[in-house]
Coordinates of C-alpha atoms and ligand atoms in Angstrom, one line a residue:
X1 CA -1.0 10.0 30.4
X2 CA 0.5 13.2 31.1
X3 CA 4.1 13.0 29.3
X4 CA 4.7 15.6 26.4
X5 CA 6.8 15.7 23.3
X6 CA 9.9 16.5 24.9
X7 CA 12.1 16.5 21.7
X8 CA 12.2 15.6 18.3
X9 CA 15.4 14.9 16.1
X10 CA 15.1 14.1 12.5
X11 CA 17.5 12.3 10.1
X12 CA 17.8 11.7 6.4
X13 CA 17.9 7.3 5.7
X14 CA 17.9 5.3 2.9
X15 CA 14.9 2.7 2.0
X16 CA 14.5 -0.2 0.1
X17 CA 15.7 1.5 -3.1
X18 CA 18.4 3.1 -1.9
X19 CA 17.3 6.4 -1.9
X20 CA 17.1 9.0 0.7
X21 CA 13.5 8.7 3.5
X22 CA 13.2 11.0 6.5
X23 CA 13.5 9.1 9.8
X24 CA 12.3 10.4 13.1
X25 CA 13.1 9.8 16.7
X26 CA 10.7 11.1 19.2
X27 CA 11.2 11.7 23.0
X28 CA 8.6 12.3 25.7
X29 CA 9.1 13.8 29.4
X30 CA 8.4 10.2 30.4
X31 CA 11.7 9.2 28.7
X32 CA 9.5 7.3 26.4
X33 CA 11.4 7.0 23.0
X34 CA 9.8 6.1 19.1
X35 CA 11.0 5.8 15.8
X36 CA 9.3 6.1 12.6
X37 CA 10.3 6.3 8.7
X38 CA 8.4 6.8 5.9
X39 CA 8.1 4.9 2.5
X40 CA 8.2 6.2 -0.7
X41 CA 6.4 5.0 -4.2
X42 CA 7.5 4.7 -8.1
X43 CA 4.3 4.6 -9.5
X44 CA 2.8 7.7 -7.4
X45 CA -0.5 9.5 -8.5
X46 CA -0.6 12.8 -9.5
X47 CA -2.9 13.8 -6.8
X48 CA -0.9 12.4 -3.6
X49 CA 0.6 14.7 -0.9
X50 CA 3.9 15.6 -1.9
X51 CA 7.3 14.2 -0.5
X52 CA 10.2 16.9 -0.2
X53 CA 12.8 16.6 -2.3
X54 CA 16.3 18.8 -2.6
X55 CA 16.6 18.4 -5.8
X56 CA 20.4 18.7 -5.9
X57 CA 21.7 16.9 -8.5
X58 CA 25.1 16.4 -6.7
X59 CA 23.7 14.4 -4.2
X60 CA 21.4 11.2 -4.7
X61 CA 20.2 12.5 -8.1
X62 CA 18.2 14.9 -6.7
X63 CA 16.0 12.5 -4.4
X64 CA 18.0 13.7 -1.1
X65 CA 15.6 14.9 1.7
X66 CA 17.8 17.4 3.5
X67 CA 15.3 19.7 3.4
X68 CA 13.0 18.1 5.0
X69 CA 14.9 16.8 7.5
X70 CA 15.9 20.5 8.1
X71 CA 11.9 21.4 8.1
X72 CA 11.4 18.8 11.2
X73 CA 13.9 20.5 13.1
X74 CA 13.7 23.9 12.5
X75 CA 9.6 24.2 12.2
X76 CA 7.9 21.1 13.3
X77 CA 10.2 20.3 16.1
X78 CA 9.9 23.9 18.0
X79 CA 5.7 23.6 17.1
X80 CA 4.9 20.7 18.9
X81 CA 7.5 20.3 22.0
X82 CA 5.7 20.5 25.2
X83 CA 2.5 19.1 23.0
X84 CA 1.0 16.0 24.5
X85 CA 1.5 12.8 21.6
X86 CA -2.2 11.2 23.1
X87 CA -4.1 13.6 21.0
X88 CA -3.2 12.6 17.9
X89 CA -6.0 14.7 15.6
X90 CA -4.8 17.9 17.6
X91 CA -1.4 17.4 16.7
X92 CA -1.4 16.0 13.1
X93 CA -4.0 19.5 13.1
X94 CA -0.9 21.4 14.2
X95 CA 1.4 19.7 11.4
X96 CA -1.4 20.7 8.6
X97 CA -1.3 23.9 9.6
X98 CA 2.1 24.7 10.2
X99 CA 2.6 23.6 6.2
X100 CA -0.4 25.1 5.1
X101 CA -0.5 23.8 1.5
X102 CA -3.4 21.8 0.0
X103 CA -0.8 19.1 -0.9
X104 CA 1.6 19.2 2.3
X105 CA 4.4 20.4 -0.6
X106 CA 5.6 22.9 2.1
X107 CA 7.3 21.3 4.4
X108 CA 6.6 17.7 2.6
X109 CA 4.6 15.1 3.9
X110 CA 7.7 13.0 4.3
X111 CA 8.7 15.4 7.4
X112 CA 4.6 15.4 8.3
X113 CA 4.2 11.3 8.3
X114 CA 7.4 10.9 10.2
X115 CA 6.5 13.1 13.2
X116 CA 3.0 11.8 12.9
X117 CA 3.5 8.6 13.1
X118 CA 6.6 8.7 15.7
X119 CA 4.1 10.4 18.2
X120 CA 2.0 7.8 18.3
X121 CA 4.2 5.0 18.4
X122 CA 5.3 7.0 21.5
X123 CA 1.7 7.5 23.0
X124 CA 1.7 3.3 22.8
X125 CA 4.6 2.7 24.2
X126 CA 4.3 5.6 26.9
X127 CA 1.1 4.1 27.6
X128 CA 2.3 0.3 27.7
X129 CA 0.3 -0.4 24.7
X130 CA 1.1 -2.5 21.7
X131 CA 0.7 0.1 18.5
X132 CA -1.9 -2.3 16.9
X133 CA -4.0 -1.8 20.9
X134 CA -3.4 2.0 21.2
X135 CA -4.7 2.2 17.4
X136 CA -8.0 0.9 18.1
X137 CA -7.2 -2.8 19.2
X138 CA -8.6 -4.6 16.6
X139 CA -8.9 -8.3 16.5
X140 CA -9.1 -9.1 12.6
X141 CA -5.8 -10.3 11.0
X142 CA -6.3 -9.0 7.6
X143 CA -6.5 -10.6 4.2
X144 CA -3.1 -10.1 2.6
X145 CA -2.4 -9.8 -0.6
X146 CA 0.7 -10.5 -2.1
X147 CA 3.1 -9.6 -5.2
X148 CA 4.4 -13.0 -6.9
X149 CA 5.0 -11.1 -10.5
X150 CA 5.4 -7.6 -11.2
X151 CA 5.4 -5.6 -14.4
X152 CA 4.7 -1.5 -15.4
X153 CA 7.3 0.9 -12.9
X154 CA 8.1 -1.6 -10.6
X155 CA 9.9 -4.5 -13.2
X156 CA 11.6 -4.5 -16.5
X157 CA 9.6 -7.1 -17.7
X158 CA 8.1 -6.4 -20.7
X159 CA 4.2 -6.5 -18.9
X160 CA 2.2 -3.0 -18.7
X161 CA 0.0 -4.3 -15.5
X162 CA 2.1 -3.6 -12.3
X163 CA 1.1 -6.0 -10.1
X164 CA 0.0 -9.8 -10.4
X165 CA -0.8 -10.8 -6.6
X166 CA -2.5 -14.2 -4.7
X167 CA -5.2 -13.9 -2.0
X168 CA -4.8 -16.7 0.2
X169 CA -9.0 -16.3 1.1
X170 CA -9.5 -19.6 2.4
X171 CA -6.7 -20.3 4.9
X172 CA -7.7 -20.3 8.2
X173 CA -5.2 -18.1 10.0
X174 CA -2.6 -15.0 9.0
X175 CA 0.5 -18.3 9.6
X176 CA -1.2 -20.3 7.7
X177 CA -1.9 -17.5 4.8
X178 CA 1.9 -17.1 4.7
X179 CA 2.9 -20.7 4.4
X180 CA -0.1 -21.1 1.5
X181 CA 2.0 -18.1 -0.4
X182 CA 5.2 -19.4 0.5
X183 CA 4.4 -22.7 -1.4
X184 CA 3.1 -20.7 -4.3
X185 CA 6.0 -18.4 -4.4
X186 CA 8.2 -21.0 -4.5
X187 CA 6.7 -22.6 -7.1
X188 CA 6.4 -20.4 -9.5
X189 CA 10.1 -19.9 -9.3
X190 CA 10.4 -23.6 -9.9
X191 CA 7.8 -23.1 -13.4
X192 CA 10.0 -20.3 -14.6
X193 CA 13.5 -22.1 -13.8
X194 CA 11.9 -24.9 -15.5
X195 CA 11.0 -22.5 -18.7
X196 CA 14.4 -21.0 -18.7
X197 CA 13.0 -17.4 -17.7
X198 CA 14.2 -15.2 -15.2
X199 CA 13.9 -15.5 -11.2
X200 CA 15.7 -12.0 -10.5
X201 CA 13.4 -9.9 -8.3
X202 CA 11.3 -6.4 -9.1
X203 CA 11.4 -3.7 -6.5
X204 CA 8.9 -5.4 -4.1
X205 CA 10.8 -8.6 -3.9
X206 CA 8.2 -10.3 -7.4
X207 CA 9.8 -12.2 -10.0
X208 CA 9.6 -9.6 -13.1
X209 CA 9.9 -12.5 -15.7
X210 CA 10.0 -11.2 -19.5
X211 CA 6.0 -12.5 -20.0
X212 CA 3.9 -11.2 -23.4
X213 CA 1.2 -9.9 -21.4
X214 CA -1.0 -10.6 -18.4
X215 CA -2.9 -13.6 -19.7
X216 CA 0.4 -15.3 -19.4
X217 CA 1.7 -13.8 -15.8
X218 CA -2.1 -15.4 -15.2
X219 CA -1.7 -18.4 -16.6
X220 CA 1.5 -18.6 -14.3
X221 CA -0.3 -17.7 -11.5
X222 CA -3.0 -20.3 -11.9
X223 CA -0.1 -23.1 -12.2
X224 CA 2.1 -22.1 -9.3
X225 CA -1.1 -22.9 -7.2
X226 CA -2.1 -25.8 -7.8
X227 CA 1.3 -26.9 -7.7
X228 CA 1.7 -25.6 -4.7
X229 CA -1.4 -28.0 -3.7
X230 CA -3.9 -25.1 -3.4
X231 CA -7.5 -24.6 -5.4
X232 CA -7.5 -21.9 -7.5
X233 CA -10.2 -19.2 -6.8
X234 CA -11.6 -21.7 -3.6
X235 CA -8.1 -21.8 -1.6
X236 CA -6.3 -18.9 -3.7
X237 CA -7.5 -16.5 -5.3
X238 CA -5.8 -13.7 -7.9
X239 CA -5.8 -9.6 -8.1
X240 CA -3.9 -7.5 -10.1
X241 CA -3.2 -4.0 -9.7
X242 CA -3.3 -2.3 -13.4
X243 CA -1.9 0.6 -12.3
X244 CA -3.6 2.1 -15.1
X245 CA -2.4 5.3 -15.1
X246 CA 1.1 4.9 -15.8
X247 CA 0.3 3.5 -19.5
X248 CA -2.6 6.0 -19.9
X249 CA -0.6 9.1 -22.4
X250 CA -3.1 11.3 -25.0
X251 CA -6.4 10.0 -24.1
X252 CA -5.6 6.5 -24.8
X253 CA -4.5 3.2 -22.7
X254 CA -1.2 2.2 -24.3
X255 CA -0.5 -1.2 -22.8
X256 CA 2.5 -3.0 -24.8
X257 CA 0.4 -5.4 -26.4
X258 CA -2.1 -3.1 -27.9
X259 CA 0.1 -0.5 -29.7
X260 CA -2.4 1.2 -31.1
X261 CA -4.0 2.1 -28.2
X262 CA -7.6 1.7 -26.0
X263 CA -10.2 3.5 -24.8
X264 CA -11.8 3.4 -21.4
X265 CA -14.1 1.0 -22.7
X266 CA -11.8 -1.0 -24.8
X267 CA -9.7 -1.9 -21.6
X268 CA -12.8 -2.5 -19.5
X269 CA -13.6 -5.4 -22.4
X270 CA -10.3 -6.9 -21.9
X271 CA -10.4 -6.5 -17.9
X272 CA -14.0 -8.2 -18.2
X273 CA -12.3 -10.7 -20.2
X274 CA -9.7 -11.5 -17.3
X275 CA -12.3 -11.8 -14.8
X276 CA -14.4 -14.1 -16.8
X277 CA -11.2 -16.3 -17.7
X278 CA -9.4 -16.0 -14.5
X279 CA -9.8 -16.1 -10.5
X280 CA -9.2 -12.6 -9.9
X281 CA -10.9 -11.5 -7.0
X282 CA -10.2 -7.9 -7.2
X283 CA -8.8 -5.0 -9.6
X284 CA -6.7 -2.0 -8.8
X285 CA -6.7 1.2 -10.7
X286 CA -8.2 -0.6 -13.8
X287 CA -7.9 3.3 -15.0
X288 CA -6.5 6.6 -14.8
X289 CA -6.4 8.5 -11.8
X290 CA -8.9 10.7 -13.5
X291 CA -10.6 9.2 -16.0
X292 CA -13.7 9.4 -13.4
X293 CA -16.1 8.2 -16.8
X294 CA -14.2 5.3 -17.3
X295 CA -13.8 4.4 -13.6
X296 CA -17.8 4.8 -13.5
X297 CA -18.5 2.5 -16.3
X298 CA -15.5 -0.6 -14.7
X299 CA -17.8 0.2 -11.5
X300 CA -20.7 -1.0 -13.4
X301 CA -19.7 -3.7 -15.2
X302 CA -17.5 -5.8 -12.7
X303 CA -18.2 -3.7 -9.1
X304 CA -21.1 -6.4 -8.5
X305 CA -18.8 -9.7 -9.4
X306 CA -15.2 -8.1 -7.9
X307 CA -13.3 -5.5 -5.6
X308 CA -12.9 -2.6 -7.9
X309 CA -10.3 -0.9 -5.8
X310 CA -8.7 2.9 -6.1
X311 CA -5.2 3.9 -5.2
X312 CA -4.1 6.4 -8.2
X313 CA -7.7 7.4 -7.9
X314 CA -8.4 8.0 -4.1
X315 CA -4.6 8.4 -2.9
X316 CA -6.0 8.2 0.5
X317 CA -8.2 11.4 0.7
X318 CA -11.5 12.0 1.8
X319 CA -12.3 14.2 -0.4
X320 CA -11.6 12.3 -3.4
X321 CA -12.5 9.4 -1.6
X322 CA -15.9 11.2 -0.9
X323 CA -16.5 11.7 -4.3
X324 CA -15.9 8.0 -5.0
X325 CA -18.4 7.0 -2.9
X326 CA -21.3 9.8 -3.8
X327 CA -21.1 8.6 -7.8
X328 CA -20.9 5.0 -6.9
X329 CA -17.1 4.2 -8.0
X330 CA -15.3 1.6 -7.0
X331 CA -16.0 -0.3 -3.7
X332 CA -12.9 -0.5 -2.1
X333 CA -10.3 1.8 -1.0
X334 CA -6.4 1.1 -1.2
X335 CA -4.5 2.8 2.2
X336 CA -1.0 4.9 1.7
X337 CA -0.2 7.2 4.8
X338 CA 1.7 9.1 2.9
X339 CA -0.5 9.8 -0.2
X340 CA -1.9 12.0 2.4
X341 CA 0.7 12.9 5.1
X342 CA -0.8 12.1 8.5
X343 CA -2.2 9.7 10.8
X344 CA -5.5 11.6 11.7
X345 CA -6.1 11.8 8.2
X346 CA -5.4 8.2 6.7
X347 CA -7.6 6.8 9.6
X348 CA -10.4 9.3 8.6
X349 CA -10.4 7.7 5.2
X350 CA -10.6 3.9 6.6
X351 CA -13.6 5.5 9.0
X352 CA -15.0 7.0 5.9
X353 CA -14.5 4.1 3.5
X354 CA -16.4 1.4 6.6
X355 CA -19.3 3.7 6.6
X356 CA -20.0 3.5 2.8
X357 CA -19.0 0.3 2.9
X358 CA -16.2 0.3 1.0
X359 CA -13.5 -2.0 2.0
X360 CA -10.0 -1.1 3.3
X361 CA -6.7 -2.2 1.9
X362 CA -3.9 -1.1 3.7
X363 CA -0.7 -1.1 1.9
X364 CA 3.0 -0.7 1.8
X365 CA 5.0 1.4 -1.2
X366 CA 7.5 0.4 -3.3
X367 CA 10.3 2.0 -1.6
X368 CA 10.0 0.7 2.1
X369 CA 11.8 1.0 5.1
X370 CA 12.1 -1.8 8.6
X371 CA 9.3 0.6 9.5
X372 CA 6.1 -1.7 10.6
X373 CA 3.5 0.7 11.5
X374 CA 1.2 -0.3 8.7
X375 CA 1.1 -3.9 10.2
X376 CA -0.9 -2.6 13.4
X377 CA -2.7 0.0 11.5
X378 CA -4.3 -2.8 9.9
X379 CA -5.5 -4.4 12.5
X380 CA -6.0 -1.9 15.0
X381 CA -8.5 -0.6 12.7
X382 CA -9.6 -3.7 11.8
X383 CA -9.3 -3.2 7.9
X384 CA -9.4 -6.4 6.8
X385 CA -6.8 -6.6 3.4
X386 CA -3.5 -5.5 3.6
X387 CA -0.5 -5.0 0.6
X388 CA 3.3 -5.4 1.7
X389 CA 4.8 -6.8 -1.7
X390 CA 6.0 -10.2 -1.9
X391 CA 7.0 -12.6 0.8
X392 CA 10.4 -11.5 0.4
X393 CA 13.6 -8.6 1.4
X394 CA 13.5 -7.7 5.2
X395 CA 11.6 -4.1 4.1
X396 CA 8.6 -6.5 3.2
X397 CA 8.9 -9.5 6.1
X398 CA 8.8 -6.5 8.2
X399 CA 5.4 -6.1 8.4
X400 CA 4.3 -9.8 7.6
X401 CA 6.2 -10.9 10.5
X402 CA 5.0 -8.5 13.0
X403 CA 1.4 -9.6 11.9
X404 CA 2.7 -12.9 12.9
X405 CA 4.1 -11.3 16.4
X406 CA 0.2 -9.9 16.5
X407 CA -1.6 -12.9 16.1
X408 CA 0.4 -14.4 18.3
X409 CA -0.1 -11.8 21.0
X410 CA -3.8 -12.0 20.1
X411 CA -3.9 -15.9 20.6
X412 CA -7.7 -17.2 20.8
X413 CA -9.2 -13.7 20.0
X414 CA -7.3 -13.8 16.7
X415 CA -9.5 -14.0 13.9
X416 CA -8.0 -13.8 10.2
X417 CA -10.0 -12.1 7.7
X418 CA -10.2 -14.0 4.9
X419 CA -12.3 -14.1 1.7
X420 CA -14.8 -12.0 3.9
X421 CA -12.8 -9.0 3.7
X422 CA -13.1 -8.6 -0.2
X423 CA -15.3 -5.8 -1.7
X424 CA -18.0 -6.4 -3.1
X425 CA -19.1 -7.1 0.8
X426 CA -21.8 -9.6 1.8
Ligands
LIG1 C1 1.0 0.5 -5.8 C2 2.2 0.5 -5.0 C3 2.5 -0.7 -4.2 P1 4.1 2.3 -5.5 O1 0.8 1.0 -6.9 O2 0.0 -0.1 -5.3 O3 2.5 -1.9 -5.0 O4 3.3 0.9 -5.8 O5 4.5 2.3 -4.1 O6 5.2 2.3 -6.5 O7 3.0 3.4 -5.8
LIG2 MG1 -1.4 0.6 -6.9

């Protein structure tokens, strides 16, 4: 284990959206070589690390990442050659420091993850270790939960909740999860051929069908499963991810269907609603990202009967995290590396959130790359849930098939996750 970084070149790529990621290849003195992108999200929180962007309207409306790509090779590249890629904290320490911001807006986390996450796809390799292995070597194929309808930033559809998703908790391995969603995916595209709606995809490969509002994309839901075969709630089960934030403007929750506007506790009644009418197993950002009163009082009311889960709220740091956990909020924690820019950190955060037993939902952005690091994250840590989007567009079956690849690898010590893996825990 004695190779070093021995050179790092950076380039600028485009994602699943089309618009311009940081890519990073990574050599060691072993000849060892590792790629790694990073994603990027529509509906980002205001208190994520930031990504670099130009900002030349010329080029990409603005979203180029030249200058980050320039920062990996004029700053990061020179800091960490000769570095060894094994000690991971040391040299994501090195990264944090060279930027020096509180947010990463320096140099941008998008330069940050790349590097990060490059080195220790090269510390597996180097080491003849599969990423998942080298991460910790886990043996839990996680819980995945998967986009079938999308609304808010991520659809034109009409709907104010993001992200209507299906838990297949009772299948008995990660294949057989796939093939359960599969069926359901399908048909629900059959129920809304049949209703003469739309089939045309939202940014994570969803349908985005024009619905009046999420008792409908529910009722949906509920429909496509059993005609897929499948027990609703038993066999699959239902989230959604409010993404609360992003209808939240002058103090008031402004979802389309309630023009007037809601308070805190006025959407907490109609999410209490949902989960009395519905199978949902498990809300994300059901509020702002800092409406911490609000976020309290959803804690209380449904944190004992479902996963109250924070991604706009935590964005993957430990110290918002930390304050999460001290006041009793939420009880599960959604997983972005780059909400927070680094490896070192993001697994700090899935340390943190298994200690206060919170669980851990790894999870993919809306603008993806081929990248598939977040599949062995998961289970190398043994977090338990993870979020790609839906079982469609290569960005997505990425990931899903490497966990595939994984369990495979695994063989009899494979063991899928399940409804076990859901918040509240035990
Ligand atoms: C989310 C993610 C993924 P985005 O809100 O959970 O669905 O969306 O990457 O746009 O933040
Ligand atoms: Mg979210």
């Amino acid at each position: 284990m004695s190779a070093t970084i021995s050179a790092v070149r950076a380039r600028e790529i485009l994602d699943s959206g089309g618009r311009p990621t940081v890519e990073v290849d990574l050599w060691l003195s072993d000849g060892t070589v590792a790629r790694s992108s990073v994603p990027s999200g529509t509906s980002t929180g205001r208190h994520e690390a930031r990504e670099l962007r130009d900002g030349d309207p010329e080029r990409f409306a603005g979203d180029g990442v030249r200058t980050a790509v320039a920062h990996v090779r004029e700053t990061i590249a020179p800091a960490v050659l000769g570095r060894s890629p094994f000690a991971q904290a040391e040299l994501d320490a090195v990264l944090i420091e060279l930027d020096g911001s509180a947010d990463k807006s320096v140099l941008g986390a998008n330069a940050l993850l790349a590097v990060s996450t490059a080195a220790a796809r090269a510390a597996a390799s180097s080491s003849g270790l599969p990423l998942w292995r080298y991460l910790g070597g886990g043996t839990l194929l996680p819980l995945p939960m998967v986009n079938i309808i999308s609304g808010g930033l991520h659809a034109e559809a009409g709907l104010a909740f993001q992200d209507f998703l299906i838990l297949p908790v009772a299948a008995t391995s990660f294949r057989e999860a796939l093939e359960w969603v599969a069926a359901v995916r399908r048909a629900t595209a059959e129920i809304l051929r049949g209703r003469g709606l739309s089939t045309l995809k939202a940014t994570e490969g969803g349908f985005g069908p024009p619905l009046p509002g999420p008792e409908a994309a529910l009722d949906l839901l509920v429909e496509a499963v059993a005609r897929a075969g499948r027990a609703p709630g038993d066999e699959v089960a239902l989230a959604i991810d409010v993404a609360a934030s992003h209808f939240f403007r002058a103090g008031l929750y402004r979802p389309a269907d309630a023009p007037d506007g809601l308070d805190a506790c006025g959407l907490v009644d109609r999410l209490e609603r949902l989960v009395d009418d519905y199978p949902i197993v498990s809300i994300e950002d059901g509020l702002a990202e800092d409406d911490w009163h609000g976020w309290e009082l959803l804690s209380e009311r449904l944190g004992g009967r479902v996963q109250i889960l924070g991604d706009d709220l935590f964005t993957t740091n430990q110290a918002r995290l930390g304050r999460g956990i001290e006041g009793g909020i939420a009880n599960a924690v959604l997983v972005k590396m780059n909400q927070i820019g680094t490896l070192t950190e993001t697994l700090g955060v899935i340390e943190q959130a298994r200690v206060a037993g919170y669980a851990q939902v790894v999870s993919a952005r809306s603008g993806e790359t081929g990248d598939d690091f977040i599949a062995d994250l998961a289970v190398g840590t043994a977090a338990g849930q993870i979020k790609i989007g839906s079982l469609a567009q290569s960005e997505r079956l990425a990931k899903y098939n490497q966990l595939l690849r994984i369990e495979e690898q695994l063989g009899a010590e494979a063991c899928y996750a399940g409804r076990a893996a859901l918040a509240p825990l035990g």
